Structure formats: structure tokens, C-alpha cells
CSV table of C-alpha atoms and ligand atoms in Angstrom, one decimal:
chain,number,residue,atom,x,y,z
A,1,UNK,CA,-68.3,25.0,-130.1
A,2,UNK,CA,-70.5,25.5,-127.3
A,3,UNK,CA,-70.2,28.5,-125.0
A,4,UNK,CA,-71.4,29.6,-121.6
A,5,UNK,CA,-75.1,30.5,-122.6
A,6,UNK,CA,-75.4,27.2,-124.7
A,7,UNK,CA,-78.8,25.8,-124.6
A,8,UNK,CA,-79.3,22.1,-123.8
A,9,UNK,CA,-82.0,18.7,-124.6
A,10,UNK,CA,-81.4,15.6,-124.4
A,11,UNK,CA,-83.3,11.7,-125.0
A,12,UNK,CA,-83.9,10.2,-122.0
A,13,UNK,CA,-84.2,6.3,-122.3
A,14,UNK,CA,-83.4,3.0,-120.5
A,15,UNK,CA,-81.5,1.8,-122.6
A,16,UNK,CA,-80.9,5.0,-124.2
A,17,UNK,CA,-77.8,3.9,-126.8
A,18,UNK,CA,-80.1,2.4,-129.6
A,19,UNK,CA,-81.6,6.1,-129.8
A,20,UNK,CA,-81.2,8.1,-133.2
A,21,UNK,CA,-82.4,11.4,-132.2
A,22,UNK,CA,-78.9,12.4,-130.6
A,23,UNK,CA,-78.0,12.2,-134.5
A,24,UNK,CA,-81.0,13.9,-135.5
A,25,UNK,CA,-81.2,16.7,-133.3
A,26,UNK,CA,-76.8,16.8,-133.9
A,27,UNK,CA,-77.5,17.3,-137.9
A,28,UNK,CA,-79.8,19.8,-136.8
A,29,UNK,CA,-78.1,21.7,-134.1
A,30,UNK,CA,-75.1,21.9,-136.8
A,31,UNK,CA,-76.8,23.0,-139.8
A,32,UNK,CA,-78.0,25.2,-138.1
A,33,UNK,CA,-74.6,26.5,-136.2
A,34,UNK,CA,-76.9,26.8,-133.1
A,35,UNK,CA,-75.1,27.5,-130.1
A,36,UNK,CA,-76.2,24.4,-127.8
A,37,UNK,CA,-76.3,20.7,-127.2
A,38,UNK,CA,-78.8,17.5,-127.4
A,39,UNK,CA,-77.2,14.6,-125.5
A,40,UNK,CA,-78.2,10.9,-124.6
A,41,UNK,CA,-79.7,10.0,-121.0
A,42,UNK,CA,-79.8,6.7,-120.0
A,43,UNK,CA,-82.0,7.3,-116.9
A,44,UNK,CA,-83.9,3.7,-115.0
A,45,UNK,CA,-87.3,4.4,-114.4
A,46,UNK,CA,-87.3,4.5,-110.8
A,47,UNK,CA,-84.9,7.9,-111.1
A,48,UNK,CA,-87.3,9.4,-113.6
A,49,UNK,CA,-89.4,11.5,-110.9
A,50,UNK,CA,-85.9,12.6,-109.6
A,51,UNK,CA,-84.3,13.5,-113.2
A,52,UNK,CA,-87.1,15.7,-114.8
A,53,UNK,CA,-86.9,18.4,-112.3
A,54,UNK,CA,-83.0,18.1,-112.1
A,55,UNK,CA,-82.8,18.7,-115.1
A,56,UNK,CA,-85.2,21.8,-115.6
A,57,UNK,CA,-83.3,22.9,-112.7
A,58,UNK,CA,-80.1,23.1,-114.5
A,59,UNK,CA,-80.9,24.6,-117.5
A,60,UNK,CA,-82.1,22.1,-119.7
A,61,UNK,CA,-84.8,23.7,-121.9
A,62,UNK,CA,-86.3,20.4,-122.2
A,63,UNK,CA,-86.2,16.6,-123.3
A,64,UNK,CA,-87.4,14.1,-125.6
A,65,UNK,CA,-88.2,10.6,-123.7
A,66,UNK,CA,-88.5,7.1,-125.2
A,67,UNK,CA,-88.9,3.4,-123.4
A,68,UNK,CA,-90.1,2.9,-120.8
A,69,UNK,CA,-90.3,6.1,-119.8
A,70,UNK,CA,-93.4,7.4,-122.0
A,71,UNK,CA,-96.5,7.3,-119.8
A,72,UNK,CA,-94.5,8.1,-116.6
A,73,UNK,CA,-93.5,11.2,-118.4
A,74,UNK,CA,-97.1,11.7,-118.6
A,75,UNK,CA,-97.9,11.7,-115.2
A,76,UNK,CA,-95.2,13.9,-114.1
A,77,UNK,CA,-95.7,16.6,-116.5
A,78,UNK,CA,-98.0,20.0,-115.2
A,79,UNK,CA,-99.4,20.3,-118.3
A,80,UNK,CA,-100.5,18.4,-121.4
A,81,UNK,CA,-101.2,19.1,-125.0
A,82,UNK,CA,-104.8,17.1,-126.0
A,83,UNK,CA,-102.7,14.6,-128.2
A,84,UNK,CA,-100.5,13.7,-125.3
A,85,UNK,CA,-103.8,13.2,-123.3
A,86,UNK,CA,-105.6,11.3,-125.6
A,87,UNK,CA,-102.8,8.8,-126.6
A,88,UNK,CA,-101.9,8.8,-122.6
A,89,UNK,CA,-98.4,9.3,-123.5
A,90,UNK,CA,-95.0,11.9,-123.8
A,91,UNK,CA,-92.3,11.8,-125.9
A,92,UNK,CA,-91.8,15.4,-125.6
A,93,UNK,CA,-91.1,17.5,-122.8
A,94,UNK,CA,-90.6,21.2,-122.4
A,95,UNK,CA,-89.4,23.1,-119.1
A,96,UNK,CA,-90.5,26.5,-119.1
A,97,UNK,CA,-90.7,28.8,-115.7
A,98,UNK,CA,-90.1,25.9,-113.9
A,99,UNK,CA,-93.1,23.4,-115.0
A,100,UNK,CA,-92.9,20.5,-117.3
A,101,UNK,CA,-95.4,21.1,-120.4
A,102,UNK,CA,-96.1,17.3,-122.0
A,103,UNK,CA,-96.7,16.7,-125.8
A,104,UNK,CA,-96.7,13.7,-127.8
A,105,UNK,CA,-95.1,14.6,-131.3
A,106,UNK,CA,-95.4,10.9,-132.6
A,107,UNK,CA,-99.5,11.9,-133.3
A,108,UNK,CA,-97.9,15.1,-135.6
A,109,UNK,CA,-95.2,13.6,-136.9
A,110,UNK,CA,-97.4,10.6,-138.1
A,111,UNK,CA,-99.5,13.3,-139.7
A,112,UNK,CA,-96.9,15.7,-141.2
A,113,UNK,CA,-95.3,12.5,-143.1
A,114,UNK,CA,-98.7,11.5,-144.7
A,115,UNK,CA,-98.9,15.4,-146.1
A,116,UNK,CA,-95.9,15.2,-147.2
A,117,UNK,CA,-96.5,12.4,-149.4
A,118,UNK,CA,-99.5,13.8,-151.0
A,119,UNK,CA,-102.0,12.0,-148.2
A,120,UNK,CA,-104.8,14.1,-146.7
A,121,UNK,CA,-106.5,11.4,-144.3
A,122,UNK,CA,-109.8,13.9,-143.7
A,123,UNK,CA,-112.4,11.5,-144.5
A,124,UNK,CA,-110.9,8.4,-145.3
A,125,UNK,CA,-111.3,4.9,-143.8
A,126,UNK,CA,-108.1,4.2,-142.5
A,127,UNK,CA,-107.1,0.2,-141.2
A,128,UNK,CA,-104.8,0.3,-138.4
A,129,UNK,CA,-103.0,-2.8,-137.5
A,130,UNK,CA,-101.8,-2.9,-134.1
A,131,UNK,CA,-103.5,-1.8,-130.7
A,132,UNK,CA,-100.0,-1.2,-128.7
A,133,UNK,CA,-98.5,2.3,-127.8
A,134,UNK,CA,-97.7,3.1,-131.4
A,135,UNK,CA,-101.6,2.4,-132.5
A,136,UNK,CA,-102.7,5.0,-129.9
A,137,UNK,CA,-100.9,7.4,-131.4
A,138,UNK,CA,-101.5,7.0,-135.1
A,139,UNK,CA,-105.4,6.5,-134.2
A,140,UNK,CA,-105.4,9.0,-132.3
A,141,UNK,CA,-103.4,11.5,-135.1
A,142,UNK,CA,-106.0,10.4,-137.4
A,143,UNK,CA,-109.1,10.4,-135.6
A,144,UNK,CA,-107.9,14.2,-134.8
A,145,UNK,CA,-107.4,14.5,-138.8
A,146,UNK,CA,-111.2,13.2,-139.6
A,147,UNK,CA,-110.1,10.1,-140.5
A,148,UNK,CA,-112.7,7.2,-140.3
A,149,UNK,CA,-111.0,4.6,-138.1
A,150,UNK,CA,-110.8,1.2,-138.0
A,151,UNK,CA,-109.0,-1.0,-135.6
A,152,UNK,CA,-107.6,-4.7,-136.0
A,153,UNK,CA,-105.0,-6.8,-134.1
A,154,UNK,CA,-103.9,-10.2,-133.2
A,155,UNK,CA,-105.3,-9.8,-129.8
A,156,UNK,CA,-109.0,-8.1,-130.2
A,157,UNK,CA,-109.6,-7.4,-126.6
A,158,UNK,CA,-106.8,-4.9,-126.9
A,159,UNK,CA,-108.2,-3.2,-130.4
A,160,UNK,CA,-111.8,-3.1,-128.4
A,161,UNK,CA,-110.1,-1.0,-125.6
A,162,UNK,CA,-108.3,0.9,-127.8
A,163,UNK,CA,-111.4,1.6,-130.2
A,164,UNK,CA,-113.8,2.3,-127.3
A,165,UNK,CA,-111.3,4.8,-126.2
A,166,UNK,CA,-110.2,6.9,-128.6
A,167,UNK,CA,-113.4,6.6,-130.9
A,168,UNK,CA,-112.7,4.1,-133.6
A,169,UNK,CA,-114.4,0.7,-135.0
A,170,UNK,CA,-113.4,-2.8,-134.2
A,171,UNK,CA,-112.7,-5.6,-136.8
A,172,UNK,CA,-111.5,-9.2,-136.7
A,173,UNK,CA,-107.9,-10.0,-137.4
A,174,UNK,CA,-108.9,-12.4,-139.4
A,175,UNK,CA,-111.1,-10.6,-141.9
A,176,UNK,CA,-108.8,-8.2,-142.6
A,177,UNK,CA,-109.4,-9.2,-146.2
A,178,UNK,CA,-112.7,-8.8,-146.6
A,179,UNK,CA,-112.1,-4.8,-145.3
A,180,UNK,CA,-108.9,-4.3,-148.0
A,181,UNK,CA,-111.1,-3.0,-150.7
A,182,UNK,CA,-113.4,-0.1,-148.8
A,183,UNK,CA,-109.8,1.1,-147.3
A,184,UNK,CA,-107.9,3.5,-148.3
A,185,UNK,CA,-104.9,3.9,-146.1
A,186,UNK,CA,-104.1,1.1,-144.3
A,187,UNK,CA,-100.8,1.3,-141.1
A,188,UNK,CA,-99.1,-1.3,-140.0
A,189,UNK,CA,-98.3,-0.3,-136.0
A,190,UNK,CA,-97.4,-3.8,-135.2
A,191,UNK,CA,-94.0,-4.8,-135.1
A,192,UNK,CA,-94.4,-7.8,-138.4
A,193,UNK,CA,-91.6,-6.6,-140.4
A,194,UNK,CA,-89.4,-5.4,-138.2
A,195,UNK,CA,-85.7,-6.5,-138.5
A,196,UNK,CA,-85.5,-10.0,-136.8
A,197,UNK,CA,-89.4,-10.0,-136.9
A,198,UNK,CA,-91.5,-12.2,-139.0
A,199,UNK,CA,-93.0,-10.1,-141.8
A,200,UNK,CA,-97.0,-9.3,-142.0
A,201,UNK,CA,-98.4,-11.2,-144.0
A,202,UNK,CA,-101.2,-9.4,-146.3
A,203,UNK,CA,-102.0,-9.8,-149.5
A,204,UNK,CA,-102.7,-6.2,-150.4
A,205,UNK,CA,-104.2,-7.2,-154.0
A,206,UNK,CA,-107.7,-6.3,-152.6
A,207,UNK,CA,-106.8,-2.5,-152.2
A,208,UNK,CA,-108.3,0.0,-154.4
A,209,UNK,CA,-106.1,1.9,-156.6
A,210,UNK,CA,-104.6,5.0,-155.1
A,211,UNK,CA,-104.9,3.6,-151.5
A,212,UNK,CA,-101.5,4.4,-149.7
A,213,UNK,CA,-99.9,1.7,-147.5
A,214,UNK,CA,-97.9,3.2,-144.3
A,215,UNK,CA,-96.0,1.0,-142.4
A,216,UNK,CA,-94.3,3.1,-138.8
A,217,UNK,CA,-91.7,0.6,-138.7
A,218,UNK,CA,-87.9,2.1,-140.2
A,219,UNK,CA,-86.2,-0.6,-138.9
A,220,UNK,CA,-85.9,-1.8,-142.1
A,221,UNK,CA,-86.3,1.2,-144.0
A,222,UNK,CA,-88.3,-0.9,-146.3
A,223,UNK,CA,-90.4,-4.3,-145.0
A,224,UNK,CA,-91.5,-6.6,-147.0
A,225,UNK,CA,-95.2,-4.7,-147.2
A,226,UNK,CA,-93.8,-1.4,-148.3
A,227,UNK,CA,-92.3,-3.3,-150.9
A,228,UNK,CA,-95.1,-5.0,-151.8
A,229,UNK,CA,-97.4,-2.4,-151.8
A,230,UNK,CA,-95.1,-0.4,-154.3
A,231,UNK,CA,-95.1,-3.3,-156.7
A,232,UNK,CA,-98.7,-2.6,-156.4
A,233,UNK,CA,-98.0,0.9,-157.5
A,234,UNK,CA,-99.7,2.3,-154.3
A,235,UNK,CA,-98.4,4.4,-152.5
A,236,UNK,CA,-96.1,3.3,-149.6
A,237,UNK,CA,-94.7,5.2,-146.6
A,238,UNK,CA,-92.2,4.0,-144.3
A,239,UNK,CA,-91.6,4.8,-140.7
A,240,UNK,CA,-88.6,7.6,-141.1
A,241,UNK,CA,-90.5,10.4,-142.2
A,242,UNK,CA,-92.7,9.8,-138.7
A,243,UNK,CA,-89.1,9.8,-137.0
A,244,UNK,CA,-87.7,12.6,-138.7
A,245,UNK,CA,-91.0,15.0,-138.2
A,246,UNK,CA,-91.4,13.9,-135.0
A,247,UNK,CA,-88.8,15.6,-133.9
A,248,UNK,CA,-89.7,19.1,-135.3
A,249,UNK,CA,-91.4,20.4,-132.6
A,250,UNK,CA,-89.0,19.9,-129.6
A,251,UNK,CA,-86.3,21.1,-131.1
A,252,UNK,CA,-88.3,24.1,-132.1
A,253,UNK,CA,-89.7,24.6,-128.3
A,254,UNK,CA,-85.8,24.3,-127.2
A,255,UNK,CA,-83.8,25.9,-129.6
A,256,UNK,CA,-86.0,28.6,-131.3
A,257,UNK,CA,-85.4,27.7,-134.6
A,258,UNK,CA,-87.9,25.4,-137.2
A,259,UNK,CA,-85.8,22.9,-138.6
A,260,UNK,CA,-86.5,20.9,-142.0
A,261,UNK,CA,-87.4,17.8,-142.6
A,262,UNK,CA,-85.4,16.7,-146.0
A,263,UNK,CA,-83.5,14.4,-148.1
A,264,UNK,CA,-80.5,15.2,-146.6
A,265,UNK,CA,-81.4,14.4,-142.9
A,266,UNK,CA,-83.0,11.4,-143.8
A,267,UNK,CA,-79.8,10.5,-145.0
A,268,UNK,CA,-78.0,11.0,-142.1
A,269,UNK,CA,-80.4,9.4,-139.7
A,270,UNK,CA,-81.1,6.4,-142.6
A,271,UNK,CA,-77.0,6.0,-142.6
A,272,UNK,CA,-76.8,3.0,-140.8
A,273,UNK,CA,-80.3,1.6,-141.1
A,274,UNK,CA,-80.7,-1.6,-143.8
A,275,UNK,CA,-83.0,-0.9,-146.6
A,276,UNK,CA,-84.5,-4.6,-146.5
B,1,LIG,P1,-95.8,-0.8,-129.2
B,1,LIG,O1,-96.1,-0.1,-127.9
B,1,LIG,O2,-94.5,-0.5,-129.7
B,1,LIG,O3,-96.9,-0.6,-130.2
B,1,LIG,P2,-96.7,-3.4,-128.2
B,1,LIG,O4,-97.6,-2.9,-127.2
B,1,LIG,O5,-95.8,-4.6,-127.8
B,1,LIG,O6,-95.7,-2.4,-128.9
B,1,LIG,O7,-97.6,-3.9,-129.5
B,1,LIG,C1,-97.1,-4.7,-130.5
B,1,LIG,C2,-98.2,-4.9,-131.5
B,1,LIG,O8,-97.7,-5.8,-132.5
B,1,LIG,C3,-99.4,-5.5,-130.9
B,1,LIG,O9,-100.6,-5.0,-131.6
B,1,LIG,C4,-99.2,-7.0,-131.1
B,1,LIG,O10,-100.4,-7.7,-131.1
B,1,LIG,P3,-101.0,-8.4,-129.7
B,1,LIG,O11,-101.6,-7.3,-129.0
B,1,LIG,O12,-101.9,-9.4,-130.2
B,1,LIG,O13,-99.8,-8.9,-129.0
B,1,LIG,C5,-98.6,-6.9,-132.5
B,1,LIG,N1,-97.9,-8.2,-132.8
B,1,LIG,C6,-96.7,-8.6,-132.4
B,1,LIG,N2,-96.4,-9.8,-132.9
B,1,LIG,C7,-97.4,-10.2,-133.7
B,1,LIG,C8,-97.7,-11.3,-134.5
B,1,LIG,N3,-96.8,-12.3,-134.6
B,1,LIG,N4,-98.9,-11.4,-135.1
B,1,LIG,C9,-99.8,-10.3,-135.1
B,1,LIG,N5,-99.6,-9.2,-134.3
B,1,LIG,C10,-98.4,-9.1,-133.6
């Protein structure tokens, strides 16, 4: 039951309907029995200059934003945190005393799902495969974590940009083999394995033992590297913890309370997700 003082968020997207944080935050926001709402906004990007400050203006205590609206968000934000910076991209968005503040929670919530399984990345030579939006981030969460990083993708002008920006080395595609056994977590940011996506093929047998294998995609829960890793008995993250965690710190920022990240909310957001 909301009442008069109920305090509001929202996604804003375009398309916004494929979005599970409205479900997220929800299971939150009732758990909780807070006292407000967090509602889908389909918004096209040429509104998105107009929409932000409307919506500060009436009341909203802030957003999350998702395609295409990520970089723009950016821009039109007063302030920054040095993750949204450095990855060049918001998904976050507070309004406080009428300025937007900008953070990108991907870059924590990449980090807080590695702790929770056990994985400190301080140190380690991390493989990240992909130099798209979602490599920024996770390069840029684990360079920020002392991570030694190491870029590879299809395209290597894009992994050199990406490298030479955010402080990481460059290899070949094509000897990603040869780099298996000096790694120690190796992320799969492309989108091989996604549902209706062909699946990366790897053949992780050159990993050493104890390397963990995180793929960020949750669409299946589990792709056909997760899997494989696991029948390797290493250890294997998929990309729901990063969504779920993710989400922590906006709903903090807006509705004052610390959420957690557990079993029972990734059931709720995994409900209608496929496993394979
Ligand atoms: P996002 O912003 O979500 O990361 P993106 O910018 O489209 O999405 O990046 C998709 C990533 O998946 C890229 O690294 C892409 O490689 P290219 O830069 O060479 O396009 C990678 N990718 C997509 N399909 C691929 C395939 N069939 N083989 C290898 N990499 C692929």
C-alpha cells in the first residue's frame, strides 16, 4: 500500500519490458514493507535529456538506466563516482538537492559476486573476453581490485582501445590457449552463450586448478562454459549474482535501507530464466 509520502525509482530503458529489476527492486521493496515504489520507464533516447530532470522534479529519489541510455546518462549527470568515469557509463542515478549524481554499480556488483564466491581478484591475472560495454566494466572493477588484466576479443582493435584505456594488456583471440594455464579467473563479457547465441568455444582443460570461470551472461543461468568449467571442478560463476548485487546500492541511495543479496531473491528474479 503506498501512501502520500511514498518514495519512488524506476528503470528507464528503450525497450524497457525485457527488464528484471522492476521484480528485483518489487521483492525488495516488499520484504522489506517499505513504503514506496520502483516502476518501468520506457523512455526513447531523444526524451532522455527531458526525463531526468522531470523526474527529479517530481519526486523521484532516483533511477536505474539500461539500453541505450547508459553513456547518455553519463553526460547528463552533475556528478560522477570514479567507476562511472572510468567505464564512461551509468546505470545508476541518484537525485539529491536537485542534481543528478552518476554511478556505475555493474563495476561493484561484478566485484561483490566474486567475494561472495570465495574470489579475491587482488593480484591475479584475470582473461577477459570481450571489449564491449560489459568488458569496460568488469576491467575496470578488476583493475580497481588489483587485478592483473588481460584483454582478448574477436575484434583486437577494440581490446587495444579498451586496454590502452583502462590499463590492461592485449592478447590475440586466437591464442587464448596458450594464456589458459598462467590464468586464474578467466570472464566471458561477450555475448557466446547467450540464449539464441552460439556458445564460446574454449576448451578450459589448460586452466590451473582452483582458477574460477565467470561468465556475466544469466541469460541462460548456466552456458555451456559454466557448465563445463564445473565438470572441471573449478569454480564457475554465472551472471545473476552481478545482477542481483548490482542492484544494492540504488536501492540503498533511494530507499534507506541495505537490502540482501540471497537465495531467495535469486529465486525470484531466476523464476523465469532457463537454466540451460
Ligand atoms: P556489450 O556492450 O553488451 O558488451 P557489444 O559491444 O555488442 O555488447 O559487445 C559484444 C562482445 O561480444 C564483443 O566483444 C564482440 O566481439 P567484437 O568486438 O569482435 O564484435 C563479442 N562477440 C559477439 N559475437 C561474437 C562471436 N561470434 N565471436 C567472438 N566474439 C563475439
Amino acid at each position: 500500500m503506498l501512501t502520500g509520502k511514498a518514495r519512488l525509482a524506476g528503470v528507464i530503458g528503450w525497450p524497457v519490458a525485457h527488464s528484471r529489476s522492476p521484480r528485483l527492486h518489487g521483492h525488495w521493496l516488499a520484504r522489506h514493507g517499505i513504503d514506496g515504489a520502483y516502476v518501468p520507464l520506457p523512455v526513447a533516447p531523444d526524451d532522455l535529456a527531458r526525463v531526468l530532470p522531470a523526474l527529479a522534479r517530481a519526486g523521484f529519489a532516483g533511477v536505474n538506466v539500461t539500453l541505450p541510455h547508459k553513456e547518455a546518462a553519463l553526460r547528463l549527470a552533475d556528478e560522477a563516482t570514479a567507476y562511472a568515469r572510468t567505464v564512461g557509463a551509468a546505470n545508476t542515478l541518484i537525485f539529491k538537492d536537485g542534481r543528478i549524481l552518476a554511478d556505475n554499480t555493474d563495476c561493484f556488483g561484478f566485484l561483490a559476486d566474486l567475494r561472495a564466491h570465495g574470489v579475491d581478484p587482488a593480484g591475479q591475472g584475470a582473461l577477459v573476453l570481450g571489449a564491449g560495454g560489459a568488458a569496460r566494466a568488469v576491467v575496470a572493477a578488476l583493475r580497481g581490485a588489483g587485478a592483473a588484466v588481460t584483454v582478448t576479443n574477436r575484434t583486437r582493435a577494440r581490446a587495444e582501445a579498451l586496454a590502452a584505456e583502462l590499463g590492461a594488456a592485449v592478447l590475440d583471440w586466437a591464442a587464448v590457449p596458450d594464456a589458459l594455464p598462467s590464468t586464474r579467473l578467466l570472464v566471458n563479457t561477450t555475448s557466446l552463450g547467450m540464449a539464441g547465441q552460439p556458445p564460446l568455444e574454449i576448451d578450459l582443460a589448460p586452466l590451473p586448478d582452483g582458477a574460477t570461470v565467470a561468465d556475466i551472461v544469466y541469460v541462460p543461468l548456466e552456458t555451456p562454459l559454466l557448465r563445463q568449467a564445473a565438470a572441471r571442478g573449478l569454480c564457475a560463476i554465472g551472471g545473476l549474482g552481478m545482477l542481483l548485487h548490482q542492484a544494492q546500492p540504488g536501492f540503498s541511495a533511494w530507499f534507506g535501507v541495505t537490502p540482501a543479496v540471497d537465495a531467495e531473491l535469486a529465486r525470484v528474479v531466476a523464476a523465469d530464466i532457463p537454466r540451460r
